[in-house]
Each structure stands twice: as structure tokens, then as C-alpha cells.
Amino acid sequence: MADKIRVGMIGLGRISTLHLPAYDQSQNQSQNINAELVAICDKNKKRLKEVAQEFNIPESNCYTDYGDLLKQNTVDAVEILVPHHLHAEITIAAAKAGKSISLQKVPAMTLSEMDRMIKAAQENSVHFRVFENFRFHEPYMKAMAMIETGLIGKTERIDYRMYGGFQALSGWKVPLKSSAWRLTEKDNYKSPTIFDDGYHKHSVISWMLQESIDSVITWQGKYNIKVAGIPTPIRLDTPFNIIYTCKNKAHYATLSSSTHDFFPMHSDYYSCDEYMDVIGEKGAIFIPGCTGSWFKNCEAGPGKEGVHWCTADGKWHSDTSMNSDWAQSFINCSKDFIEGIRTGKQAQLSPEDARYILQIGLDAVKSTRENFREVKLKEITDGI
């Protein structure tokens, strides 16, 4: 193996701007990521040229066909950042080519697709993980460490909320064309929030809840976006409220999300932000902020970005010293992948954990299509 893990990136869309900094050589020393970007692939030649110039990648290592990139023996590992319906095809090809694989969420459209990828990785003895940066958001990492030490006792309840604005004070301007696939049935079950972005939330909830989710109930309302030049409003899958139940019905979690025509928040990324409460047997943890900057420098109300908690003696504590920038979670997640390749330790998410979270997401969508009924996880045996 080379001194540095040599990475190829397949797909250079919007989210790649948060994956690429992990391989910025000027940042590697401080971030301690011993890897370099050596090859890239995208059908957009203009985007290929931009990234190639930024990362000093020769034209000979820029591809429009992922198969050509996978043939290169100078590539040790690949990051796959393409629409969900292409994941199985490319991941299986990468496994057969002997590459270590980091696959962006959502890993698959069905459990059988996920199983095919897991089998290919096992048969070819390659490192395979699903990229899930929310578990590497530093306030969430701090909160999980507190949960694992028993500071608040066993988790009994989680409330996770996301707020979004079609327009906000600042944030990415994402062209409709670049995200249109998320509104299709074939590519994303017409569920950009419940299934796609929701994968992050299902992941964090199942992580912090510390016991298996038994069933899901999803209520869904109606929100339409009016876009200039398009005569018919575009239907989103928000607002919604998901209830995750355990076999012990005293333990549960909720996820609620709403999109508004305007929301008074700043963001360096998507114009949304999150807030989480974790209630335990003998304490509680509150985590303002994640994707956006709504709570940055908040001197009143919910509090600043970071972690705030109340212990069994009724005393309040805060830690806002960690890096709360959402972009840092991508770097942390990439670092975990590279370390996993070098040490042989399974990087998060393991294929098995990723499959379980996929099953939760499929369950949540199925509930919306069956009159918001409670759907047991065991009912999901493949797709919807």
C-alpha cells in the first residue's frame, strides 16, 4: 500500500464540495488524514476541470466513465457520490476491482440491493462502509460519549426536529435540476426528506436510543414549492412527524420536519438546521444546531451550538468548545474511513448497521403510503 491512501471520487455534485476538503493537502497535517485524491469521475466535464485544477489532478486521471477509473491500479479506495439507484451497480464493480469503498447514504433503494453489495465486498475482501457524517458531528459525538458513560442513564426518549426554509437569510442556492432526481419514485421514492435526508436522522436516533426500533409511524402533511418558470407547484414530503417505537413502549423517539417559504436562519450549507433532546433515566441532553447556523452565537432561548445537559442533581452544564461546523463532520467521517483501511477496523457505518438504518427509512416511507399506520420493521423484507 502507498504511503498515502490513494482515493478516487466518483460523482462531483453539490455534496462533493464537503467531501473534497478531507483530501486538501494543505489541510491534511492539521486534520491528520493520510490520504490524497488522485482520480475523479463525473459526466460534467466543466466540473471535472474545476476539481482537477483545484487538486492538481492530471487530465489522464479525470474520467467520465467510472469503469475507467476503477481500472487504475493507482487508486486504492473510492468515494461514491452518485444518486441512490446507481449505488449497487458502482459499488459491486468497485468491490470486484479490489477497491476499498465509502458509499454516500442512502446506500440502496432495497434491502436486496444492499445485500448484493455486502456480498460483493465480502467475496472480494474489500473494506466497505456507508458514509454517514452526522455520527461524526462533534456535538453529537460528545453527547453519545456522555450517553455511553451512563451520565443520564438509559435513553428513554429522543425528540429530533428539523427546520427548513425555501428561502433563508443565507444558504446554498441549489439548482432544481441538480436535485430533481430526489423527487422521483425510481431514484428516491419521492422522499427527499423522509428517505434521503432522513437517513441521517434515522441513523442518529437509532444510535442514541440504544435499543432496537420495533416499528415506525409516519404522519405526512402537504407543502408545495412555487418555482418561477414552472407552472405546476412542486410537492415536497414535508411536513412530517415520525414516531419510532421500541418493544418497551415506554421508550421511543420522534422526528419532525417542516419546510417554510421563509425561515430566519443563516447557513453556510443547506438552509435548514436541527435541534435534539435526549431524555434519560436521570438526566437530559440538549443539542442545538447541526447543518445550519441558526443557533450560532445564540445568547438567549435554546442556547449556542454545542451540548447542554442537566444531571440527576438538577444542575445545568454546557460545552460549546467543540467544532460545531457541519463541514467538520465530513472531514471526521473521511478520517474514519482512511483509518479503517489502514488498521482493518470497520469504519462507520458498517454494512450491517447501514442495512438496518435503510430498513427504518423504508419503513417510514411505507407508513406514509398506508394511511399513516404503524409499520413493523419486520414487514420490510426488500423495498416498499
Short mmCIF file of C-alpha atoms in Angstrom, two decimals:
data_model
loop_
_atom_site.label_atom_id
_atom_site.label_comp_id
_atom_site.label_asym_id
_atom_site.label_seq_id
_atom_site.Cartn_x
_atom_site.Cartn_y
_atom_site.Cartn_z
CA MET A 1 0.00 0.00 0.00
CA ALA A 2 1.21 3.50 -0.82
CA ASP A 3 2.38 5.84 1.97
CA LYS A 4 -0.87 7.70 1.48
CA ILE A 5 -4.18 6.04 0.66
CA ARG A 6 -4.91 7.00 -2.95
CA VAL A 7 -8.56 7.91 -3.38
CA GLY A 8 -10.75 8.21 -6.45
CA MET A 9 -14.01 10.16 -6.22
CA ILE A 10 -16.96 9.09 -8.37
CA GLY A 11 -19.53 11.89 -8.58
CA LEU A 12 -18.72 15.59 -8.15
CA GLY A 13 -22.14 17.08 -7.44
CA ARG A 14 -23.15 19.53 -4.71
CA ILE A 15 -22.24 17.26 -1.79
CA SER A 16 -18.72 16.67 -3.15
CA THR A 17 -17.79 20.18 -2.00
CA LEU A 18 -17.97 18.82 1.55
CA HIS A 19 -16.14 15.56 0.79
CA LEU A 20 -13.24 17.14 -1.09
CA PRO A 21 -11.69 19.19 1.77
CA ALA A 22 -10.60 15.98 3.54
CA TYR A 23 -8.12 15.49 0.69
CA ASP A 24 -6.87 19.07 0.58
CA GLN A 25 -3.12 18.61 1.07
CA SER A 26 -2.83 21.98 2.80
CA GLN A 27 -5.24 20.72 5.47
CA ASN A 28 -4.01 17.15 5.90
CA GLN A 29 -1.39 17.86 8.53
CA SER A 30 -3.83 19.52 10.91
CA GLN A 31 -6.62 17.05 10.15
CA ASN A 32 -4.27 14.04 10.20
CA ILE A 33 -5.85 12.38 7.17
CA ASN A 34 -3.10 10.39 5.47
CA ALA A 35 -4.71 10.21 2.03
CA GLU A 36 -4.71 12.01 -1.29
CA LEU A 37 -7.19 12.47 -4.10
CA VAL A 38 -5.63 11.01 -7.26
CA ALA A 39 -8.57 10.47 -9.65
CA ILE A 40 -12.05 11.89 -10.24
CA CYS A 41 -15.08 10.95 -12.30
CA ASP A 42 -18.16 12.89 -13.37
CA LYS A 43 -20.17 13.29 -16.56
CA ASN A 44 -19.93 17.07 -16.24
CA LYS A 45 -16.65 17.95 -17.95
CA LYS A 46 -16.70 21.52 -16.67
CA ARG A 47 -16.94 20.27 -13.09
CA LEU A 48 -14.18 17.73 -13.76
CA LYS A 49 -11.88 20.51 -14.92
CA GLU A 50 -12.65 22.68 -11.87
CA VAL A 51 -11.82 19.93 -9.37
CA ALA A 52 -8.79 18.79 -11.36
CA GLN A 53 -7.32 22.29 -11.23
CA GLU A 54 -8.03 22.68 -7.52
CA PHE A 55 -6.44 19.34 -6.58
CA ASN A 56 -3.71 19.19 -9.24
CA ILE A 57 -5.12 16.05 -10.82
CA PRO A 58 -3.74 15.34 -14.30
CA GLU A 59 -6.18 15.14 -17.19
CA SER A 60 -5.26 11.47 -17.61
CA ASN A 61 -6.85 10.77 -14.21
CA CYS A 62 -10.12 12.56 -14.98
CA TYR A 63 -12.90 10.28 -16.19
CA THR A 64 -16.47 10.44 -17.40
CA ASP A 65 -16.87 6.64 -17.08
CA TYR A 66 -16.47 5.16 -13.61
CA GLY A 67 -15.34 1.87 -15.12
CA ASP A 68 -12.20 3.53 -16.47
CA LEU A 69 -11.36 4.95 -13.05
CA LEU A 70 -11.80 1.54 -11.41
CA LYS A 71 -9.27 0.01 -13.81
CA GLN A 72 -6.48 2.18 -12.42
CA ASN A 73 -4.09 0.38 -10.09
CA THR A 74 -3.03 3.75 -8.70
CA VAL A 75 -6.40 4.00 -6.91
CA ASP A 76 -6.67 2.22 -3.54
CA ALA A 77 -10.13 3.41 -2.49
CA VAL A 78 -13.18 5.15 -3.89
CA GLU A 79 -15.78 7.54 -2.56
CA ILE A 80 -19.07 7.03 -4.40
CA LEU A 81 -21.29 10.15 -4.50
CA VAL A 82 -24.00 9.43 -7.06
CA PRO A 83 -27.82 9.08 -6.96
CA HIS A 84 -29.07 6.13 -4.93
CA HIS A 85 -30.29 3.98 -7.81
CA LEU A 86 -26.69 3.80 -9.15
CA HIS A 87 -25.12 2.72 -5.86
CA ALA A 88 -25.38 -1.05 -6.21
CA GLU A 89 -24.02 -1.14 -9.76
CA ILE A 90 -20.97 1.02 -8.99
CA THR A 91 -20.27 -0.44 -5.54
CA ILE A 92 -20.27 -4.01 -6.82
CA ALA A 93 -17.97 -3.01 -9.69
CA ALA A 94 -15.62 -1.27 -7.22
CA ALA A 95 -15.55 -4.35 -4.98
CA LYS A 96 -14.69 -6.58 -7.94
CA ALA A 97 -11.90 -4.13 -8.81
CA GLY A 98 -10.48 -4.58 -5.30
CA LYS A 99 -11.09 -1.02 -4.12
CA SER A 100 -11.97 -0.03 -0.57
CA ILE A 101 -15.37 1.67 -0.68
CA SER A 102 -17.02 4.62 1.04
CA LEU A 103 -20.60 4.93 -0.21
CA GLN A 104 -22.72 8.02 0.38
CA LYS A 105 -26.05 7.46 2.04
CA VAL A 106 -28.75 6.35 1.22
CA PRO A 107 -26.88 3.12 0.37
CA ALA A 108 -29.62 1.42 -1.65
CA MET A 109 -33.24 1.51 -2.72
CA THR A 110 -33.96 -2.00 -1.42
CA LEU A 111 -32.58 -4.46 1.11
CA SER A 112 -31.74 -6.92 -1.66
CA GLU A 113 -29.55 -4.28 -3.35
CA MET A 114 -27.81 -3.72 -0.03
CA ASP A 115 -27.30 -7.46 0.41
CA ARG A 116 -25.74 -7.73 -3.04
CA MET A 117 -23.24 -5.00 -2.18
CA ILE A 118 -22.38 -6.60 1.16
CA LYS A 119 -21.84 -9.96 -0.55
CA ALA A 120 -19.59 -8.41 -3.22
CA ALA A 121 -17.46 -6.67 -0.57
CA GLN A 122 -17.12 -9.89 1.43
CA GLU A 123 -16.30 -12.05 -1.59
CA ASN A 124 -13.60 -9.62 -2.71
CA SER A 125 -12.26 -8.89 0.81
CA VAL A 126 -12.56 -5.11 0.49
CA HIS A 127 -13.28 -2.54 3.17
CA PHE A 128 -16.87 -1.30 2.71
CA ARG A 129 -18.63 1.35 4.74
CA VAL A 130 -21.52 3.78 4.25
CA PHE A 131 -20.64 7.46 4.71
CA GLU A 132 -22.83 8.94 7.47
CA ASN A 133 -21.34 12.21 8.65
CA PHE A 134 -23.99 13.06 11.26
CA ARG A 135 -22.47 10.50 13.62
CA PHE A 136 -19.23 12.48 13.29
CA HIS A 137 -20.79 15.87 14.06
CA GLU A 138 -18.75 16.77 17.13
CA PRO A 139 -21.64 17.83 19.41
CA TYR A 140 -23.36 14.51 18.61
CA MET A 141 -20.12 12.64 19.32
CA LYS A 142 -19.85 14.43 22.68
CA ALA A 143 -23.48 13.61 23.53
CA MET A 144 -23.05 9.95 22.58
CA ALA A 145 -19.95 9.66 24.75
CA MET A 146 -21.98 11.02 27.66
CA ILE A 147 -24.76 8.51 26.99
CA GLU A 148 -22.28 5.64 26.82
CA THR A 149 -20.75 6.58 30.19
CA GLY A 150 -24.22 6.46 31.77
CA LEU A 151 -24.31 10.16 32.68
CA ILE A 152 -28.06 10.43 32.01
CA GLY A 153 -28.88 6.76 32.49
CA LYS A 154 -30.61 4.70 29.84
CA THR A 155 -32.14 6.71 27.00
CA GLU A 156 -35.93 6.78 27.27
CA ARG A 157 -36.94 9.42 24.74
CA ILE A 158 -35.45 11.40 21.85
CA ASP A 159 -37.05 14.38 20.12
CA TYR A 160 -35.30 15.47 16.92
CA ARG A 161 -36.52 18.47 14.94
CA MET A 162 -35.50 19.94 11.62
CA TYR A 163 -36.49 23.38 10.35
CA GLY A 164 -36.06 24.39 6.73
CA GLY A 165 -36.72 27.40 4.58
CA PHE A 166 -37.21 27.51 0.83
CA GLN A 167 -35.70 30.94 1.33
CA ALA A 168 -33.47 31.87 4.27
CA LEU A 169 -31.14 34.67 5.31
CA SER A 170 -28.26 32.74 3.75
CA GLY A 171 -27.52 29.26 2.45
CA TRP A 172 -26.71 27.27 -0.65
CA LYS A 173 -28.67 28.06 -3.78
CA VAL A 174 -29.20 24.53 -5.07
CA PRO A 175 -30.41 24.44 -8.70
CA LEU A 176 -33.64 22.49 -9.05
CA LYS A 177 -32.09 20.47 -11.87
CA SER A 178 -29.34 19.13 -9.61
CA SER A 179 -31.80 17.84 -7.01
CA ALA A 180 -34.68 16.84 -9.30
CA TRP A 181 -33.80 13.14 -9.02
CA ARG A 182 -34.64 13.27 -5.31
CA LEU A 183 -38.26 13.95 -6.25
CA THR A 184 -38.63 10.86 -8.42
CA GLU A 185 -40.03 7.48 -7.43
CA LYS A 186 -37.29 5.46 -9.13
CA ASP A 187 -34.40 7.32 -7.55
CA ASN A 188 -35.70 8.32 -4.12
CA TYR A 189 -39.34 7.26 -3.53
CA LYS A 190 -40.30 10.94 -3.99
CA SER A 191 -39.00 11.43 -0.44
CA PRO A 192 -36.12 13.94 -0.31
CA THR A 193 -36.58 14.48 3.42
CA ILE A 194 -38.06 11.29 4.90
CA PHE A 195 -35.90 8.84 2.92
CA ASP A 196 -32.84 10.79 1.74
CA ASP A 197 -32.02 13.37 4.41
CA GLY A 198 -33.99 11.25 6.87
CA TYR A 199 -31.30 8.57 6.68
CA HIS A 200 -29.07 10.83 8.79
CA LYS A 201 -31.78 11.24 11.39
CA HIS A 202 -32.77 7.55 11.47
CA SER A 203 -29.06 6.85 12.00
CA VAL A 204 -28.56 9.24 14.91
CA ILE A 205 -31.82 8.24 16.60
CA SER A 206 -31.07 4.50 16.39
CA TRP A 207 -27.53 5.21 17.66
CA MET A 208 -28.53 7.22 20.71
CA LEU A 209 -31.69 5.28 21.54
CA GLN A 210 -29.50 2.27 22.36
CA GLU A 211 -32.16 -0.34 21.67
CA SER A 212 -33.70 -1.80 18.55
CA ILE A 213 -36.53 0.04 16.84
CA ASP A 214 -39.59 -2.19 16.54
CA SER A 215 -41.97 -0.07 14.46
CA VAL A 216 -42.45 3.30 12.79
CA ILE A 217 -45.48 5.55 12.37
CA THR A 218 -45.23 8.47 9.92
CA TRP A 219 -47.73 11.30 9.56
CA GLN A 220 -47.24 13.49 6.49
CA GLY A 221 -48.81 16.79 5.52
CA LYS A 222 -48.54 18.85 2.34
CA TYR A 223 -46.13 21.59 1.31
CA ASN A 224 -45.79 22.84 -2.26
CA ILE A 225 -42.96 24.95 -3.67
CA LYS A 226 -43.80 27.52 -6.32
CA VAL A 227 -40.84 27.86 -8.67
CA ALA A 228 -40.57 30.63 -11.26
CA GLY A 229 -40.94 29.27 -14.78
CA ILE A 230 -42.62 26.05 -13.66
CA PRO A 231 -46.43 26.23 -13.92
CA THR A 232 -47.19 23.38 -11.50
CA PRO A 233 -46.09 23.67 -7.84
CA ILE A 234 -43.58 21.05 -6.72
CA ARG A 235 -44.77 18.83 -3.90
CA LEU A 236 -42.31 18.10 -1.08
CA ASP A 237 -42.60 15.33 1.50
CA THR A 238 -42.79 17.78 4.42
CA PRO A 239 -44.17 18.50 6.94
CA PHE A 240 -43.99 15.15 8.69
CA ASN A 241 -43.74 13.59 12.10
CA ILE A 242 -42.23 10.14 12.65
CA ILE A 243 -42.63 8.10 15.83
CA TYR A 244 -40.08 5.33 16.38
CA THR A 245 -41.17 2.76 18.95
CA CYS A 246 -39.25 0.05 20.77
CA LYS A 247 -40.55 -3.22 22.17
CA ASN A 248 -40.53 -1.43 25.51
CA LYS A 249 -43.27 1.07 24.66
CA ALA A 250 -42.03 3.45 27.37
CA HIS A 251 -39.00 4.14 25.16
CA TYR A 252 -39.41 5.98 21.87
CA ALA A 253 -38.20 8.76 19.61
CA THR A 254 -39.77 11.36 17.36
CA LEU A 255 -38.54 13.18 14.27
CA SER A 256 -40.42 16.20 12.98
CA SER A 257 -39.60 18.34 9.98
CA SER A 258 -41.18 21.35 8.33
CA THR A 259 -40.33 23.49 5.32
CA HIS A 260 -41.37 27.14 5.19
CA ASP A 261 -41.49 29.71 2.42
CA PHE A 262 -39.05 31.74 4.51
CA PHE A 263 -37.13 30.90 7.68
CA PRO A 264 -34.96 33.45 9.55
CA MET A 265 -31.74 31.46 9.72
CA HIS A 266 -28.23 31.71 8.37
CA SER A 267 -26.41 28.72 6.92
CA ASP A 268 -23.19 28.10 5.04
CA TYR A 269 -24.77 24.97 3.56
CA TYR A 270 -28.37 23.84 3.08
CA SER A 271 -30.92 26.29 4.50
CA CYS A 272 -32.01 24.05 7.35
CA ASP A 273 -30.99 23.30 10.91
CA GLU A 274 -31.71 20.79 13.65
CA TYR A 275 -32.35 20.58 17.40
CA MET A 276 -32.25 17.43 19.51
CA ASP A 277 -33.33 16.46 23.03
CA VAL A 278 -32.19 13.16 24.58
CA ILE A 279 -34.04 12.29 27.79
CA GLY A 280 -32.58 9.63 30.05
CA GLU A 281 -33.48 7.96 33.34
CA LYS A 282 -31.54 10.51 35.38
CA GLY A 283 -30.79 13.46 33.14
CA ALA A 284 -31.20 15.09 29.75
CA ILE A 285 -29.04 16.36 26.90
CA PHE A 286 -29.93 19.21 24.54
CA ILE A 287 -28.08 19.77 21.25
CA PRO A 288 -28.90 22.95 19.28
CA GLY A 289 -27.77 23.08 15.67
CA CYS A 290 -26.10 20.88 13.09
CA THR A 291 -26.45 21.60 9.37
CA GLY A 292 -27.07 25.33 9.54
CA SER A 293 -26.06 28.25 11.77
CA TRP A 294 -29.39 29.15 13.34
CA PHE A 295 -28.07 28.73 16.88
CA LYS A 296 -24.61 30.17 16.28
CA ASN A 297 -23.88 32.81 18.94
CA CYS A 298 -27.41 32.36 20.32
CA GLU A 299 -27.32 34.19 23.66
CA ALA A 300 -30.97 33.57 24.51
CA GLY A 301 -33.60 30.88 24.22
CA PRO A 302 -32.29 27.42 23.29
CA GLY A 303 -28.60 28.27 23.66
CA LYS A 304 -25.50 28.25 21.50
CA GLU A 305 -24.37 25.43 19.23
CA GLY A 306 -22.80 22.69 21.32
CA VAL A 307 -24.06 20.39 24.07
CA HIS A 308 -26.09 21.38 27.14
CA TRP A 309 -27.15 18.91 29.81
CA CYS A 310 -28.93 18.55 33.10
CA THR A 311 -27.73 15.92 35.59
CA ALA A 312 -29.58 14.00 38.29
CA ASP A 313 -28.83 16.71 40.87
CA GLY A 314 -30.71 19.26 38.76
CA LYS A 315 -27.57 21.17 37.80
CA TRP A 316 -27.08 22.50 34.30
CA HIS A 317 -23.85 22.25 32.31
CA SER A 318 -22.69 23.33 28.85
CA ASP A 319 -19.85 22.61 26.48
CA THR A 320 -19.63 24.76 23.37
CA SER A 321 -15.88 24.30 22.85
CA MET A 322 -16.02 21.63 20.14
CA ASN A 323 -16.05 22.33 16.41
CA SER A 324 -19.77 22.62 15.59
CA ASP A 325 -19.28 23.38 11.90
CA TRP A 326 -21.22 20.79 9.88
CA ALA A 327 -18.36 20.62 7.38
CA GLN A 328 -16.07 19.22 10.09
CA SER A 329 -18.29 16.14 10.37
CA PHE A 330 -17.41 15.26 6.77
CA ILE A 331 -13.69 15.50 7.49
CA ASN A 332 -14.08 13.41 10.65
CA CYS A 333 -16.05 10.80 8.72
CA SER A 334 -13.45 10.64 5.94
CA LYS A 335 -10.69 10.27 8.52
CA ASP A 336 -12.52 7.26 9.99
CA PHE A 337 -12.62 5.64 6.53
CA ILE A 338 -8.89 6.11 5.92
CA GLU A 339 -8.00 4.83 9.39
CA GLY A 340 -10.25 1.82 8.81
CA ILE A 341 -8.38 0.93 5.63
CA ARG A 342 -5.02 1.25 7.36
CA THR A 343 -5.87 -0.58 10.59
CA GLY A 344 -8.50 -3.04 9.42
CA LYS A 345 -11.01 -1.64 11.93
CA GLN A 346 -14.50 -1.35 10.44
CA ALA A 347 -15.29 2.27 9.63
CA GLN A 348 -18.77 3.62 10.34
CA LEU A 349 -21.30 2.84 9.15
CA SER A 350 -20.71 -0.87 8.97
CA PRO A 351 -22.68 -2.53 6.15
CA GLU A 352 -24.89 -4.26 8.72
CA ASP A 353 -25.70 -1.01 10.56
CA ALA A 354 -26.32 0.73 7.24
CA ARG A 355 -28.77 -2.00 6.23
CA TYR A 356 -30.69 -1.65 9.49
CA ILE A 357 -30.98 2.13 9.04
CA LEU A 358 -32.12 1.61 5.44
CA GLN A 359 -34.84 -0.69 6.76
CA ILE A 360 -36.01 2.06 9.13
CA GLY A 361 -36.15 4.56 6.26
CA LEU A 362 -38.12 2.20 4.05
CA ASP A 363 -40.48 1.60 6.96
CA ALA A 364 -41.04 5.35 7.39
CA VAL A 365 -41.94 5.80 3.72
CA LYS A 366 -44.20 2.74 3.73
CA SER A 367 -46.18 4.21 6.63
CA THR A 368 -46.95 7.36 4.61
CA ARG A 369 -48.36 5.21 1.81
CA GLU A 370 -50.59 3.11 4.03
CA ASN A 371 -52.67 5.77 5.72
CA PHE A 372 -50.01 6.58 8.32
CA ARG A 373 -50.35 3.20 10.01
CA GLU A 374 -47.81 1.70 12.39
CA VAL A 375 -45.46 -0.48 10.33
CA LYS A 376 -43.28 -3.10 12.00
CA LEU A 377 -39.67 -3.22 10.83
CA LYS A 378 -40.02 -6.93 10.19
CA GLU A 379 -42.58 -6.11 7.47
CA ILE A 380 -39.79 -4.59 5.37
CA THR A 381 -38.18 -7.55 3.62
CA ASP A 382 -36.90 -5.75 0.49
CA GLY A 383 -38.28 -2.45 -0.87
CA ILE A 384 -41.60 -0.68 -0.44
#
